[in-house]
C-alpha cells in the first residue's frame, strides 16, 4: 500500500466573518475564547470539505445561507447567542443528531451529562429516526451556544420530521407539553406546522422550545391572538400587541404586517406551569429582510425598528451599536417579538456576516493513495449508469432537499472521460442515446430531455443553453452520431446568442473582460451579461475546435473566446471572489480547469497560462463527492459521487497508454 502523503489545498472563508467574530469578542471578552473556538470548529470543518463558497452559502440557518448566526435581545442586552450549522451540503453527509454528536463530542461530553439530559438527547435522536426515507431531513440538527458573563451553555436544535411516527415519538417523549405539540390535527387547524425543537441539555431545569411555521405569508393581530389562545397564553397578548403596534409604526407601510414568512416559538420548562399549559414565553418570528423592507441600509432599518418599539437606546441594544461603530457588514436574518409569562416584552434579532467576498486559506490535507478508487471502470459504469442512459448526480434544492438528477451535462462529462472500446462501447452508446433525447429543437439542447422534466422543479423551466448544446454536439460528432452538416447548422443557431455590446464604463464587472461575439449562457432573446460564463465559452471553444480543427483559430468567435478567457483570468488574478464572477454556473473553479485540460488534450493551444494557475483549486486525492454546478444565485447545487472516480480512472488510463507508447 502506498503511504499517505500530504498536499496543500486552498479553502475559502467569508471575509467579513473574522471581522464579525473579532467585534463580538471585543463586546464580550469574558467569553471571547469560547466563542472563537465554537465558530472555528464549524468553519474549519467547512473549509476542509473542499466545497469552497458552497460550504458557506447554502445553509438553511441564515437568510444568505451562512452556517453561522448570532442573536442579540433587548431582554438580555449583554448576552450573545450563536447558532451553528455543523453539516456541509453533501448528499452523503448525514445530518441527524447522532452525526452532530460524532462531529462535535466536546460540546456534549457524555460523562458530564445528567441522566435526564441523556434521556432527552436520546428522545430527540429517536424522533429524527422516524423521518421518511423518501423525504429525509433537510437540515437535521444545529448547535446553539449562549454566552453569558459567567458561563456558556449549549442548545440543540432538532428538525421535526413531518411523519406520524415522529409525532407519536414526540408524544411519548419526556419533553414538557409534548402532548399538545404532537397533535398534528390541532396544529393544522391553528395554521401551524411544527418545524423543530430546541433543548438545553446541560441546564438542570432545561427548557424546551417548539418552533412553528405559520401557514401563510400574511398575518394579522387577530391571527396572533388566536395562536396565543391556542397555546393558552392569551393573557399575555395585550403586552405583545402593544410591542407589535409600535414596531409596525417603524415600517414603510406603517399599518399592516408585510407579506413574508412568519412563525412562533413557544418555550416550556419542566415545572408546575407546564401542567397548567402556560408557556414560559412566546415569540412571533419573521424574516428580517421581508419585514423591514425599504431601501435604507439594513442596520439603519433595524435601529429604527428597535427605537420605534421602545428599545432603541444604548442600554437596550449595545451590541448593535458596537457592530455599527465597527462597520461590520451584516446580514439580518430573523426578528423575534417576545413576551414572557410575567408580561415582559422584548425584541431579538439574528445576524450573520455578509458573504460577497471570500478570503483564501491554505490547508494541509492528507492525500489518499490510489487504492481508494474502488471499483474498476466497467463495474463503475454498470453501477452508475441509469436505465435512461444518463449518469446521475444529486441536486440540492433551496429548501434543503436532495434529489437524484439524470441530466445531460453530468452524462456528457462522464462520456468525456471514456474511450470507445469493447468494454465501454455499450455504455457510451446508451449515454449518447440519452443525450440525443435532450434536443429541444434543431441546434438547441437542454439540461434534460423535454419529456423528462424533473418533478422537483415544479413549473420552473430551463430553456436550452449554449453549454449543453456545445458539449452534447461535440460528443455526438466525435462518436459519429451526427454529420458535419448538422454541426454546422448547430453553430449557426449558436451564433444567434452572441454578446453584442461590451462597455467598460458600465457597472457590471463582466464589461471589464468580456468580448463581443462570445456566447451568452442561455439560448433566448434577452440575456444578462452578468450571467456570462467562461467555462460555458470554453465548451463552445471545444466544439469549434472539434469541427474546424487547425482552422478554428481563423474563426472570429474562436478568437474572441480565446481573447476573453485570457482577459478574464488576468482580471481575476486567480482570486476566488473574482473567479466566481467568471463562472457563475459552476460551483468550483476546478470544473473550468477540467474543461480547459480537455480542450488542450484535443489540440487547443495557448491554454497553459490558464490551466497551470487554476491547478491550485484541485481537490487533493479523490473526493467522495464533488460540487459541480449551481444556479447563478447559488440556490441549486449539483454534486456527484462518481464523476471524480471516472476522471481519475481516465487519467490513469491515459498515463498507462502514454507509458506503453514510450516503451514501444
XYZ file of C-alpha atoms in Angstrom, residues 584-588 591 626-632 634 636-640:
19
model
C -21.415 31.850 -12.235
C -22.930 28.477 -13.189
C -20.064 26.342 -11.887
C -19.747 25.559 -8.194
C -15.971 25.116 -8.245
C -14.549 22.420 -13.257
C -17.600 16.894 -5.668
C -19.538 20.113 -6.305
C -20.305 20.630 -9.978
C -22.877 23.213 -10.958
C -25.190 25.757 -9.432
C -27.791 28.239 -10.450
C -26.191 31.661 -10.856
C -26.378 29.575 -5.787
C -29.465 24.971 -6.505
C -26.324 22.873 -6.086
C -25.389 19.768 -8.092
C -22.849 17.257 -6.783
C -21.567 13.885 -7.923
